[in-house]
PDB file of C-alpha atoms and ligand atoms in Angstrom:
ATOM      1  CA  MET A 162      -2.302 -99.492 -21.727  1.00 93.00           C
ATOM      2  CA  SER A 163      -1.324 -97.023 -19.015  1.00 94.00           C
ATOM      3  CA  ASP A 164      -1.323 -93.913 -21.211  1.00 96.00           C
ATOM      4  CA  ARG A 165      -4.985 -93.221 -21.771  1.00 96.00           C
ATOM      5  CA  ASP A 166      -7.928 -91.298 -20.425  1.00 97.00           C
ATOM      6  CA  GLY A 167     -10.276 -92.841 -17.916  1.00 98.00           C
ATOM      7  CA  LEU A 168     -10.560 -93.696 -14.246  1.00 98.00           C
ATOM      8  CA  ILE A 169      -9.306 -96.600 -12.178  1.00 98.00           C
ATOM      9  CA  TRP A 170     -10.614 -97.488  -8.727  1.00 99.00           C
ATOM     10  CA  LEU A 171      -7.583 -97.725  -6.430  1.00 98.00           C
ATOM     11  CA  ASP A 172      -7.816 -98.271  -2.682  1.00 98.00           C
ATOM     12  CA  GLY A 173     -11.242 -96.759  -2.319  1.00 98.00           C
ATOM     13  CA  GLU A 174     -11.151 -93.889  -4.775  1.00 98.00           C
ATOM     14  CA  MET A 175     -11.380 -93.234  -8.462  1.00 98.00           C
ATOM     15  CA  VAL A 176      -8.066 -91.916  -9.753  1.00 98.00           C
ATOM     16  CA  PRO A 177      -7.165 -90.709 -13.245  1.00 98.00           C
ATOM     17  CA  TRP A 178      -5.956 -93.661 -15.374  1.00 98.00           C
ATOM     18  CA  ARG A 179      -2.417 -92.257 -15.841  1.00 98.00           C
ATOM     19  CA  GLU A 180      -1.994 -91.677 -12.117  1.00 98.00           C
ATOM     20  CA  ALA A 181      -3.006 -95.143 -10.931  1.00 98.00           C
ATOM     21  CA  LYS A 182       0.569 -96.099 -10.045  1.00 97.00           C
ATOM     22  CA  VAL A 183       2.494 -98.158  -7.501  1.00 97.00           C
ATOM     23  CA  HIS A 184       6.127 -98.135  -6.329  1.00 98.00           C
ATOM     24  CA  VAL A 185       8.764-100.400  -7.957  1.00 98.00           C
ATOM     25  CA  LEU A 186       9.186-102.104  -4.583  1.00 98.00           C
ATOM     26  CA  THR A 187       5.574-103.301  -4.690  1.00 98.00           C
ATOM     27  CA  HIS A 188       5.818-106.734  -3.081  1.00 98.00           C
ATOM     28  CA  THR A 189       3.486-108.497  -5.533  1.00 98.00           C
ATOM     29  CA  LEU A 190       5.642-107.312  -8.437  1.00 98.00           C
ATOM     30  CA  HIS A 191       8.610-109.170  -6.943  1.00 98.00           C
ATOM     31  CA  TYR A 192       7.065-112.438  -5.788  1.00 98.00           C
ATOM     32  CA  GLY A 193       3.745-112.781  -7.609  1.00 97.00           C
ATOM     33  CA  MET A 194       1.595-113.182  -4.500  1.00 98.00           C
ATOM     34  CA  GLY A 195      -1.633-111.474  -5.464  1.00 98.00           C
ATOM     35  CA  VAL A 196      -5.144-112.438  -6.522  1.00 98.00           C
ATOM     36  CA  PHE A 197      -7.297-111.156  -9.316  1.00 98.00           C
ATOM     37  CA  GLU A 198     -10.416-111.650 -11.403  1.00 98.00           C
ATOM     38  CA  GLY A 199     -11.476-111.275 -14.996  1.00 98.00           C
ATOM     39  CA  VAL A 200     -15.089-110.193 -15.313  1.00 98.00           C
ATOM     40  CA  ARG A 201     -17.183-109.016 -18.260  1.00 98.00           C
ATOM     41  CA  ALA A 202     -20.040-106.577 -18.658  1.00 98.00           C
ATOM     42  CA  TYR A 203     -22.330-106.664 -21.694  1.00 97.00           C
ATOM     43  CA  LYS A 204     -24.698-104.161 -23.242  1.00 97.00           C
ATOM     44  CA  THR A 205     -28.220-105.483 -22.757  1.00 97.00           C
ATOM     45  CA  ASP A 206     -31.606-103.997 -23.712  1.00 96.00           C
ATOM     46  CA  GLN A 207     -32.015-102.837 -20.140  1.00 96.00           C
ATOM     47  CA  GLY A 208     -28.565-101.280 -19.834  1.00 97.00           C
ATOM     48  CA  THR A 209     -25.052-102.531 -19.245  1.00 98.00           C
ATOM     49  CA  ALA A 210     -24.885-105.523 -16.936  1.00 98.00           C
ATOM     50  CA  ILE A 211     -22.007-107.401 -15.300  1.00 98.00           C
ATOM     51  CA  PHE A 212     -22.210-111.161 -15.710  1.00 98.00           C
ATOM     52  CA  ARG A 213     -22.089-113.202 -12.473  1.00 98.00           C
ATOM     53  CA  LEU A 214     -20.549-110.374 -10.448  1.00 98.00           C
ATOM     54  CA  GLN A 215     -21.276-112.049  -7.121  1.00 98.00           C
ATOM     55  CA  ASP A 216     -19.627-115.313  -8.231  1.00 98.00           C
ATOM     56  CA  HIS A 217     -16.504-113.550  -9.456  1.00 98.00           C
ATOM     57  CA  THR A 218     -16.285-111.570  -6.241  1.00 99.00           C
ATOM     58  CA  ASP A 219     -16.770-114.704  -4.153  1.00 98.00           C
ATOM     59  CA  ARG A 220     -13.941-116.376  -6.078  1.00 98.00           C
ATOM     60  CA  LEU A 221     -11.694-113.347  -5.500  1.00 98.00           C
ATOM     61  CA  PHE A 222     -12.279-113.654  -1.763  1.00 98.00           C
ATOM     62  CA  ASN A 223     -11.691-117.411  -1.869  1.00 98.00           C
ATOM     63  CA  SER A 224      -8.424-116.837  -3.734  1.00 98.00           C
ATOM     64  CA  ALA A 225      -7.356-114.355  -1.041  1.00 98.00           C
ATOM     65  CA  LYS A 226      -8.304-116.804   1.693  1.00 98.00           C
ATOM     66  CA  ILE A 227      -6.228-119.561   0.095  1.00 98.00           C
ATOM     67  CA  MET A 228      -3.264-117.185  -0.168  1.00 98.00           C
ATOM     68  CA  ARG A 229      -3.868-115.830   3.353  1.00 97.00           C
ATOM     69  CA  MET A 230      -4.104-112.274   2.078  1.00 98.00           C
ATOM     70  CA  PRO A 231      -6.238-110.167   4.396  1.00 98.00           C
ATOM     71  CA  MET A 232      -8.936-108.364   2.427  1.00 98.00           C
ATOM     72  CA  PRO A 233      -9.159-104.649   3.208  1.00 95.00           C
ATOM     73  CA  TYR A 234     -12.630-104.186   1.711  1.00 98.00           C
ATOM     74  CA  SER A 235     -15.912-106.044   1.920  1.00 98.00           C
ATOM     75  CA  LYS A 236     -17.445-107.887  -1.006  1.00 98.00           C
ATOM     76  CA  ASP A 237     -20.063-105.155  -1.278  1.00 98.00           C
ATOM     77  CA  VAL A 238     -17.423-102.446  -1.605  1.00 98.00           C
ATOM     78  CA  LEU A 239     -15.564-104.376  -4.287  1.00 98.00           C
ATOM     79  CA  MET A 240     -18.773-105.129  -6.176  1.00 98.00           C
ATOM     80  CA  GLU A 241     -19.670-101.441  -6.125  1.00 98.00           C
ATOM     81  CA  ALA A 242     -16.132-100.635  -7.315  1.00 98.00           C
ATOM     82  CA  GLN A 243     -16.565-102.978 -10.302  1.00 98.00           C
ATOM     83  CA  LYS A 244     -19.876-101.355 -11.221  1.00 98.00           C
ATOM     84  CA  ALA A 245     -18.339 -97.901 -10.840  1.00 98.00           C
ATOM     85  CA  ALA A 246     -15.329 -98.812 -13.017  1.00 98.00           C
ATOM     86  CA  VAL A 247     -17.718 -99.577 -15.891  1.00 98.00           C
ATOM     87  CA  ARG A 248     -20.127 -96.704 -15.239  1.00 98.00           C
ATOM     88  CA  ASP A 249     -17.577 -93.950 -14.598  1.00 98.00           C
ATOM     89  CA  ASN A 250     -15.685 -94.836 -17.779  1.00 98.00           C
ATOM     90  CA  ASP A 251     -18.923 -94.695 -19.812  1.00 98.00           C
ATOM     91  CA  LEU A 252     -18.471 -98.240 -21.072  1.00 98.00           C
ATOM     92  CA  ASP A 253     -21.393-100.113 -22.692  1.00 96.00           C
ATOM     93  CA  SER A 254     -19.498-103.356 -22.557  1.00 97.00           C
ATOM     94  CA  ALA A 255     -16.278-104.055 -20.723  1.00 97.00           C
ATOM     95  CA  TYR A 256     -13.666-106.415 -19.426  1.00 97.00           C
ATOM     96  CA  ILE A 257     -13.212-105.709 -15.723  1.00 98.00           C
ATOM     97  CA  ARG A 258     -10.014-106.445 -13.840  1.00 98.00           C
ATOM     98  CA  PRO A 259     -10.099-106.370 -10.034  1.00 98.00           C
ATOM     99  CA  MET A 260      -6.816-107.239  -8.329  1.00 98.00           C
ATOM    100  CA  CYS A 261      -5.607-107.377  -4.738  1.00 98.00           C
ATOM    101  CA  PHE A 262      -1.893-107.036  -4.169  1.00 98.00           C
ATOM    102  CA  TYR A 263       0.670-106.416  -1.458  1.00 98.00           C
ATOM    103  CA  GLY A 264       2.171-102.939  -1.410  1.00 98.00           C
ATOM    104  CA  SER A 265       5.688-101.647  -0.832  1.00 98.00           C
ATOM    105  CA  GLU A 266       5.408-101.634   2.966  1.00 98.00           C
ATOM    106  CA  GLY A 267       8.078-104.325   3.232  1.00 98.00           C
ATOM    107  CA  MET A 268      10.425-106.440   1.123  1.00 98.00           C
ATOM    108  CA  GLY A 269      11.558-110.041   1.252  1.00 98.00           C
ATOM    109  CA  LEU A 270       9.591-113.198   1.826  1.00 98.00           C
ATOM    110  CA  ARG A 271       9.578-112.597   5.565  1.00 98.00           C
ATOM    111  CA  ALA A 272       7.970-109.170   5.417  1.00 98.00           C
ATOM    112  CA  ASP A 273       5.281-109.123   8.099  1.00 97.00           C
ATOM    113  CA  ASN A 274       3.980-105.605   7.665  1.00 97.00           C
ATOM    114  CA  LEU A 275       2.427-105.942   4.236  1.00 98.00           C
ATOM    115  CA  GLU A 276      -0.908-104.394   3.449  1.00 98.00           C
ATOM    116  CA  THR A 277      -3.327-105.627   0.822  1.00 98.00           C
ATOM    117  CA  HIS A 278      -4.283-103.008  -1.742  1.00 98.00           C
ATOM    118  CA  ALA A 279      -7.094-103.278  -4.241  1.00 98.00           C
ATOM    119  CA  MET A 280      -7.677-101.921  -7.730  1.00 98.00           C
ATOM    120  CA  VAL A 281     -10.382-102.260 -10.354  1.00 99.00           C
ATOM    121  CA  ALA A 282      -9.917-101.214 -13.976  1.00 98.00           C
ATOM    122  CA  ALA A 283     -12.327-101.669 -16.871  1.00 98.00           C
ATOM    123  CA  TRP A 284     -11.878-101.319 -20.611  1.00 98.00           C
ATOM    124  CA  THR A 285     -13.362-102.483 -23.887  1.00 96.00           C
ATOM    125  CA  TRP A 286     -12.162-105.899 -25.000  1.00 89.00           C
ATOM    126  CA  SER A 287     -13.690-107.742 -27.925  1.00 82.00           C
ATOM    127  CA  ALA A 288     -13.465-111.487 -28.712  1.00 80.00           C
ATOM    128  CA  TYR A 289     -10.305-112.655 -26.922  1.00 82.00           C
ATOM    129  CA  LEU A 290      -9.467-115.383 -29.423  1.00 84.00           C
ATOM    130  CA  GLY A 291     -10.589-113.501 -32.540  1.00 84.00           C
ATOM    131  CA  ALA A 292     -14.092-112.773 -33.815  1.00 85.00           C
ATOM    132  CA  GLU A 293     -13.963-115.100 -36.830  1.00 90.00           C
ATOM    133  CA  ASN A 294     -12.659-117.939 -34.638  1.00 92.00           C
ATOM    134  CA  MET A 295     -15.927-117.917 -32.716  1.00 94.00           C
ATOM    135  CA  GLU A 296     -17.415-119.554 -35.799  1.00 94.00           C
ATOM    136  CA  LYS A 297     -14.445-121.229 -37.394  1.00 96.00           C
ATOM    137  CA  GLY A 298     -12.757-122.555 -34.261  1.00 97.00           C
ATOM    138  CA  ILE A 299      -9.133-122.336 -33.158  1.00 98.00           C
ATOM    139  CA  ARG A 300      -6.064-124.518 -33.647  1.00 98.00           C
ATOM    140  CA  ILE A 301      -4.363-125.600 -30.457  1.00 98.00           C
ATOM    141  CA  LYS A 302      -1.288-127.524 -29.394  1.00 98.00           C
ATOM    142  CA  THR A 303      -0.556-129.767 -26.440  1.00 98.00           C
ATOM    143  CA  SER A 304       1.873-127.777 -24.346  1.00 98.00           C
ATOM    144  CA  THR A 305       5.331-128.964 -23.356  1.00 98.00           C
ATOM    145  CA  PHE A 306       4.604-127.144 -20.074  1.00 98.00           C
ATOM    146  CA  THR A 307       2.705-129.122 -17.434  1.00 98.00           C
ATOM    147  CA  ARG A 308      -0.204-127.519 -15.574  1.00 98.00           C
ATOM    148  CA  HIS A 309       0.284-126.798 -11.885  1.00 96.00           C
ATOM    149  CA  HIS A 310       0.505-129.617  -9.426  1.00 95.00           C
ATOM    150  CA  VAL A 311      -2.113-129.165  -6.700  1.00 94.00           C
ATOM    151  CA  ASN A 312       0.560-128.993  -4.052  1.00 95.00           C
ATOM    152  CA  ILE A 313       2.961-126.611  -5.755  1.00 94.00           C
ATOM    153  CA  THR A 314       0.650-123.725  -6.334  1.00 93.00           C
ATOM    154  CA  MET A 315      -2.995-123.487  -5.465  1.00 95.00           C
ATOM    155  CA  CYS A 316      -5.243-124.273  -8.412  1.00 95.00           C
ATOM    156  CA  LYS A 317      -8.453-123.035  -6.764  1.00 96.00           C
ATOM    157  CA  ALA A 318      -6.932-119.564  -6.460  1.00 98.00           C
ATOM    158  CA  LYS A 319      -6.838-117.158  -9.359  1.00 98.00           C
ATOM    159  CA  ALA A 320      -3.435-115.984  -8.192  1.00 98.00           C
ATOM    160  CA  ASN A 321      -1.054-113.731 -10.104  1.00 98.00           C
ATOM    161  CA  GLY A 322       1.969-116.055  -9.906  1.00 98.00           C
ATOM    162  CA  ASN A 323       0.015-118.964 -11.405  1.00 98.00           C
ATOM    163  CA  TYR A 324       0.004-117.128 -14.720  1.00 98.00           C
ATOM    164  CA  MET A 325       3.741-117.557 -15.365  1.00 98.00           C
ATOM    165  CA  ASN A 326       2.866-121.130 -16.315  1.00 98.00           C
ATOM    166  CA  SER A 327       0.009-119.885 -18.533  1.00 98.00           C
ATOM    167  CA  MET A 328       2.239-117.374 -20.273  1.00 98.00           C
ATOM    168  CA  LEU A 329       5.004-119.912 -20.942  1.00 98.00           C
ATOM    169  CA  ALA A 330       2.482-122.279 -22.501  1.00 98.00           C
ATOM    170  CA  LEU A 331       0.649-119.617 -24.492  1.00 98.00           C
ATOM    171  CA  ARG A 332       3.810-117.993 -25.829  1.00 98.00           C
ATOM    172  CA  GLU A 333       5.121-121.372 -26.962  1.00 98.00           C
ATOM    173  CA  ALA A 334       1.833-122.182 -28.740  1.00 98.00           C
ATOM    174  CA  LEU A 335       1.654-118.769 -30.443  1.00 98.00           C
ATOM    175  CA  ASP A 336       5.287-118.913 -31.550  1.00 98.00           C
ATOM    176  CA  ASP A 337       4.613-122.341 -33.047  1.00 98.00           C
ATOM    177  CA  GLY A 338       1.725-120.908 -35.078  1.00 98.00           C
ATOM    178  CA  TYR A 339      -1.219-122.077 -32.930  1.00 98.00           C
ATOM    179  CA  ASP A 340      -3.948-120.001 -31.304  1.00 98.00           C
ATOM    180  CA  GLU A 341      -3.802-121.461 -27.798  1.00 98.00           C
ATOM    181  CA  ALA A 342      -2.177-124.171 -25.677  1.00 98.00           C
ATOM    182  CA  LEU A 343      -3.750-127.227 -24.103  1.00 98.00           C
ATOM    183  CA  LEU A 344      -2.033-128.024 -20.817  1.00 98.00           C
ATOM    184  CA  LEU A 345      -1.891-131.509 -19.344  1.00 98.00           C
ATOM    185  CA  ASP A 346      -1.746-132.169 -15.608  1.00 98.00           C
ATOM    186  CA  VAL A 347       1.186-133.858 -13.841  1.00 98.00           C
ATOM    187  CA  ASP A 348      -0.282-137.277 -14.641  1.00 98.00           C
ATOM    188  CA  GLY A 349      -0.626-136.432 -18.330  1.00 98.00           C
ATOM    189  CA  TYR A 350      -4.390-135.870 -18.432  1.00 98.00           C
ATOM    190  CA  VAL A 351      -6.005-132.818 -19.998  1.00 98.00           C
ATOM    191  CA  ALA A 352      -6.255-129.942 -17.505  1.00 98.00           C
ATOM    192  CA  GLU A 353      -7.197-126.694 -19.298  1.00 98.00           C
ATOM    193  CA  GLY A 354      -6.053-123.949 -21.651  1.00 98.00           C
ATOM    194  CA  SER A 355      -3.788-121.099 -20.550  1.00 98.00           C
ATOM    195  CA  ALA A 356      -6.870-119.140 -19.434  1.00 98.00           C
ATOM    196  CA  GLU A 357      -9.838-121.360 -20.359  1.00 98.00           C
ATOM    197  CA  ASN A 358     -11.578-124.517 -19.238  1.00 98.00           C
ATOM    198  CA  PHE A 359     -11.815-127.368 -21.723  1.00 98.00           C
ATOM    199  CA  PHE A 360     -14.764-129.402 -22.998  1.00 99.00           C
ATOM    200  CA  LEU A 361     -15.195-132.132 -25.599  1.00 98.00           C
ATOM    201  CA  VAL A 362     -18.296-133.700 -27.105  1.00 98.00           C
ATOM    202  CA  LYS A 363     -18.478-137.384 -27.981  1.00 98.00           C
ATOM    203  CA  ASP A 364     -21.652-139.201 -29.077  1.00 98.00           C
ATOM    204  CA  GLY A 365     -23.849-136.381 -27.825  1.00 98.00           C
ATOM    205  CA  ILE A 366     -22.331-136.282 -24.312  1.00 98.00           C
ATOM    206  CA  ILE A 367     -20.195-133.405 -23.042  1.00 98.00           C
ATOM    207  CA  TYR A 368     -17.037-134.256 -21.107  1.00 98.00           C
ATOM    208  CA  THR A 369     -14.871-131.866 -19.096  1.00 98.00           C
ATOM    209  CA  PRO A 370     -11.876-132.509 -16.831  1.00 98.00           C
ATOM    210  CA  ASP A 371     -12.545-132.440 -13.099  1.00 97.00           C
ATOM    211  CA  LEU A 372     -11.149-129.486 -11.206  1.00 96.00           C
ATOM    212  CA  THR A 373      -8.062-131.078  -9.659  1.00 95.00           C
ATOM    213  CA  SER A 374      -5.650-128.842 -11.516  1.00 95.00           C
ATOM    214  CA  ALA A 375      -7.946-126.524 -13.469  1.00 97.00           C
ATOM    215  CA  LEU A 376      -9.481-123.276 -12.290  1.00 98.00           C
ATOM    216  CA  ASP A 377     -13.101-123.511 -11.168  1.00 98.00           C
ATOM    217  CA  GLY A 378     -14.248-121.378 -14.066  1.00 98.00           C
ATOM    218  CA  ILE A 379     -17.434-119.372 -13.795  1.00 98.00           C
ATOM    219  CA  THR A 380     -18.075-119.811 -17.517  1.00 98.00           C
ATOM    220  CA  ARG A 381     -17.533-123.560 -17.012  1.00 98.00           C
ATOM    221  CA  LYS A 382     -20.169-123.550 -14.268  1.00 98.00           C
ATOM    222  CA  THR A 383     -22.465-121.611 -16.599  1.00 98.00           C
ATOM    223  CA  ILE A 384     -21.929-124.138 -19.413  1.00 98.00           C
ATOM    224  CA  LEU A 385     -22.664-127.057 -17.073  1.00 98.00           C
ATOM    225  CA  ARG A 386     -25.942-125.426 -16.068  1.00 98.00           C
ATOM    226  CA  LEU A 387     -26.942-124.466 -19.622  1.00 98.00           C
ATOM    227  CA  ALA A 388     -26.120-127.926 -20.991  1.00 98.00           C
ATOM    228  CA  THR A 389     -28.160-129.569 -18.246  1.00 98.00           C
ATOM    229  CA  ASP A 390     -31.074-127.198 -18.936  1.00 98.00           C
ATOM    230  CA  LEU A 391     -30.834-128.094 -22.642  1.00 98.00           C
ATOM    231  CA  GLY A 392     -31.049-131.775 -21.715  1.00 98.00           C
ATOM    232  CA  ILE A 393     -27.464-132.544 -22.759  1.00 98.00           C
ATOM    233  CA  GLU A 394     -25.636-134.936 -20.472  1.00 98.00           C
ATOM    234  CA  VAL A 395     -22.359-133.662 -18.965  1.00 98.00           C
ATOM    235  CA  ARG A 396     -19.707-135.821 -17.347  1.00 98.00           C
ATOM    236  CA  GLU A 397     -16.633-134.671 -15.439  1.00 98.00           C
ATOM    237  CA  LYS A 398     -13.775-137.130 -15.866  1.00 98.00           C
ATOM    238  CA  ARG A 399     -10.104-137.560 -16.644  1.00 98.00           C
ATOM    239  CA  ILE A 400      -9.519-136.953 -20.349  1.00 98.00           C
ATOM    240  CA  THR A 401      -6.515-138.057 -22.407  1.00 98.00           C
ATOM    241  CA  ARG A 402      -5.148-136.119 -25.356  1.00 98.00           C
ATOM    242  CA  ASP A 403      -6.033-138.928 -27.777  1.00 98.00           C
ATOM    243  CA  GLU A 404      -9.662-138.766 -26.619  1.00 98.00           C
ATOM    244  CA  VAL A 405      -9.560-135.188 -27.854  1.00 98.00           C
ATOM    245  CA  TYR A 406      -8.065-136.237 -31.214  1.00 98.00           C
ATOM    246  CA  ILE A 407     -11.109-138.457 -31.855  1.00 98.00           C
ATOM    247  CA  ALA A 408     -13.764-136.242 -30.245  1.00 98.00           C
ATOM    248  CA  ASP A 409     -16.735-135.043 -32.305  1.00 98.00           C
ATOM    249  CA  GLU A 410     -16.361-131.463 -31.028  1.00 98.00           C
ATOM    250  CA  ALA A 411     -14.253-129.491 -28.560  1.00 98.00           C
ATOM    251  CA  PHE A 412     -14.406-126.003 -27.118  1.00 98.00           C
ATOM    252  CA  PHE A 413     -12.901-123.706 -24.510  1.00 98.00           C
ATOM    253  CA  SER A 414     -14.847-121.619 -22.007  1.00 98.00           C
ATOM    254  CA  GLY A 415     -13.753-118.520 -20.115  1.00 98.00           C
ATOM    255  CA  THR A 416     -14.812-114.993 -19.289  1.00 98.00           C
ATOM    256  CA  ALA A 417     -12.438-113.607 -21.913  1.00 96.00           C
ATOM    257  CA  ALA A 418     -12.718-116.561 -24.353  1.00 96.00           C
ATOM    258  CA  GLU A 419     -16.503-116.920 -23.815  1.00 97.00           C
ATOM    259  CA  VAL A 420     -17.316-120.137 -25.734  1.00 97.00           C
ATOM    260  CA  THR A 421     -14.610-120.697 -28.355  1.00 97.00           C
ATOM    261  CA  PRO A 422     -14.766-123.751 -30.631  1.00 98.00           C
ATOM    262  CA  ILE A 423     -11.560-125.777 -31.118  1.00 98.00           C
ATOM    263  CA  ARG A 424     -11.110-127.187 -34.605  1.00 98.00           C
ATOM    264  CA  GLU A 425      -7.711-128.804 -34.323  1.00 98.00           C
ATOM    265  CA  LEU A 426      -5.377-130.263 -31.686  1.00 98.00           C
ATOM    266  CA  ASP A 427      -1.779-131.176 -32.604  1.00 98.00           C
ATOM    267  CA  ARG A 428      -2.634-131.104 -36.341  1.00 98.00           C
ATOM    268  CA  ARG A 429      -5.502-133.581 -35.961  1.00 98.00           C
ATOM    269  CA  SER A 430      -8.759-131.968 -36.975  1.00 98.00           C
ATOM    270  CA  ILE A 431     -11.530-132.481 -34.459  1.00 98.00           C
ATOM    271  CA  GLY A 432     -14.823-133.815 -35.822  1.00 97.00           C
ATOM    272  CA  ALA A 433     -15.734-131.949 -38.996  1.00 96.00           C
ATOM    273  CA  GLY A 434     -12.896-129.473 -38.352  1.00 97.00           C
ATOM    274  CA  THR A 435     -15.230-126.590 -37.608  1.00 96.00           C
ATOM    275  CA  ARG A 436     -17.658-125.454 -34.898  1.00 97.00           C
ATOM    276  CA  GLY A 437     -19.829-128.452 -34.001  1.00 97.00           C
ATOM    277  CA  PRO A 438     -23.623-128.349 -33.484  1.00 98.00           C
ATOM    278  CA  ILE A 439     -23.578-128.779 -29.686  1.00 98.00           C
ATOM    279  CA  THR A 440     -20.858-126.150 -29.337  1.00 98.00           C
ATOM    280  CA  GLU A 441     -22.920-123.811 -31.505  1.00 98.00           C
ATOM    281  CA  LYS A 442     -26.046-124.387 -29.433  1.00 98.00           C
ATOM    282  CA  LEU A 443     -24.234-123.673 -26.173  1.00 98.00           C
ATOM    283  CA  GLN A 444     -22.366-120.702 -27.580  1.00 98.00           C
ATOM    284  CA  SER A 445     -25.563-119.176 -28.875  1.00 98.00           C
ATOM    285  CA  LEU A 446     -27.384-119.708 -25.572  1.00 98.00           C
ATOM    286  CA  TYR A 447     -24.375-118.330 -23.682  1.00 98.00           C
ATOM    287  CA  PHE A 448     -24.555-115.110 -25.695  1.00 98.00           C
ATOM    288  CA  ASP A 449     -28.329-114.918 -25.151  1.00 98.00           C
ATOM    289  CA  VAL A 450     -27.696-115.208 -21.422  1.00 98.00           C
ATOM    290  CA  VAL A 451     -24.903-112.618 -21.109  1.00 98.00           C
ATOM    291  CA  TYR A 452     -26.709-110.149 -23.382  1.00 98.00           C
ATOM    292  CA  GLY A 453     -29.835-110.445 -21.228  1.00 98.00           C
ATOM    293  CA  ARG A 454     -31.956-112.090 -23.949  1.00 98.00           C
ATOM    294  CA  ALA A 455     -32.726-115.168 -21.846  1.00 97.00           C
ATOM    295  CA  GLU A 456     -35.240-114.260 -19.154  1.00 96.00           C
ATOM    296  CA  LYS A 457     -34.548-117.411 -17.155  1.00 97.00           C
ATOM    297  CA  TYR A 458     -30.960-116.426 -16.399  1.00 98.00           C
ATOM    298  CA  ARG A 459     -31.454-112.716 -15.629  1.00 97.00           C
ATOM    299  CA  ASP A 460     -30.422-113.296 -12.012  1.00 98.00           C
ATOM    300  CA  TRP A 461     -26.854-113.620 -13.222  1.00 98.00           C
ATOM    301  CA  LEU A 462     -26.852-110.012 -14.423  1.00 98.00           C
ATOM    302  CA  THR A 463     -26.028-106.976 -12.289  1.00 98.00           C
ATOM    303  CA  TYR A 464     -26.903-103.711 -13.974  1.00 98.00           C
ATOM    304  CA  VAL A 465     -24.284-101.010 -13.485  1.00 97.00           C
TER     305      VAL A 465
HETATM  306  N1  LIG B 173      -8.670-121.440 -16.346  1.00 91.28           N
HETATM  307  C1  LIG B 173      -7.785-120.444 -16.173  1.00 91.28           C
HETATM  308  C2  LIG B 173      -6.382-120.769 -15.869  1.00 91.28           C
HETATM  309  C3  LIG B 173      -8.194-119.103 -16.289  1.00 91.28           C
HETATM  310  O1  LIG B 173      -7.338-118.106 -16.130  1.00 91.28           O
HETATM  311  C4  LIG B 173      -9.549-118.819 -16.604  1.00 91.28           C
HETATM  312  C5  LIG B 173      -9.995-117.400 -16.747  1.00 91.28           C
HETATM  313  N2  LIG B 173     -10.338-116.842 -15.514  1.00 91.28           N
HETATM  314  C6  LIG B 173     -10.432-119.897 -16.759  1.00 91.28           C
HETATM  315  C7  LIG B 173      -9.959-121.195 -16.627  1.00 91.28           C
HETATM  316  C8  LIG B 173     -11.893-119.655 -17.021  1.00 91.28           C
HETATM  317  O2  LIG B 173     -12.485-119.116 -15.865  1.00 91.28           O
HETATM  318  P1  LIG B 173     -13.730-118.147 -15.969  1.00 91.28           P
HETATM  319  O3  LIG B 173     -14.745-118.855 -16.762  1.00 91.28           O
HETATM  320  O4  LIG B 173     -14.155-117.945 -14.559  1.00 91.28           O
HETATM  321  O5  LIG B 173     -13.266-116.910 -16.618  1.00 91.28           O
END
């Protein structure tokens, strides 16, 4: 990943990809206190556009606020940096990774001289959970790892350290032959995937867990809006794993995962065991929106 051509925005300037380095005493590397985003840009008829750039940038700043990390740049500067990371690398479509981290100014939990640094990289990333799975759906497993408790780490922050839990759950699911994990909250209710929000469909109504211990996903927000615009009722509520077993359809949403159908949980096939009709409708509209084919939602696009 680090040995390639290209440019990465680091602390205000574009630097060659191979030279975008930090010291081994980088504080965030030791303790995980950092905040980041995952953003996508798509090739539209009118040029490459970043989807919901403002919302992702707002969430980055909210994450930093929760973690009490001072932000060294304004939202405008970081939005420009994200556009530049796509443009200056000549990417038509991209996954964009902004991150804010503490440097090597100090060490130890008591360090009081830390400075926040910022980077933005962008590269090409196709379907995160596999192209054919976008139609076929994925097989998932209830994780033995519990999702974060709201008072242990901060679930509203997209914080680096939170992803240890995601990686433990995902690695376990992959090693057991599944495509993704489904994490339950501390009370045993469905929370989310390792990097996706969760939805099920039952009798024509869409259900999704509330945000107590799940990230406030921007794709989730998009799905809620699109479903409402399509006249499909959506309810946020606590969901048990056995409600998923007997659901008609289920899917994950996320910037990387986009809208990925789920065909099986814990070896119980969901509905017809393939992408369901409501999932298909939402997935298709989602792609129309991000590729700029749906006039009504053009405000969500920022051309680079
Ligand atoms: N939950 C977690 C834990 C995630 O990492 C992500 C990906 N950012 C999501 C949900 C989906 O969020 P979004 O739609 O904003 O990408």
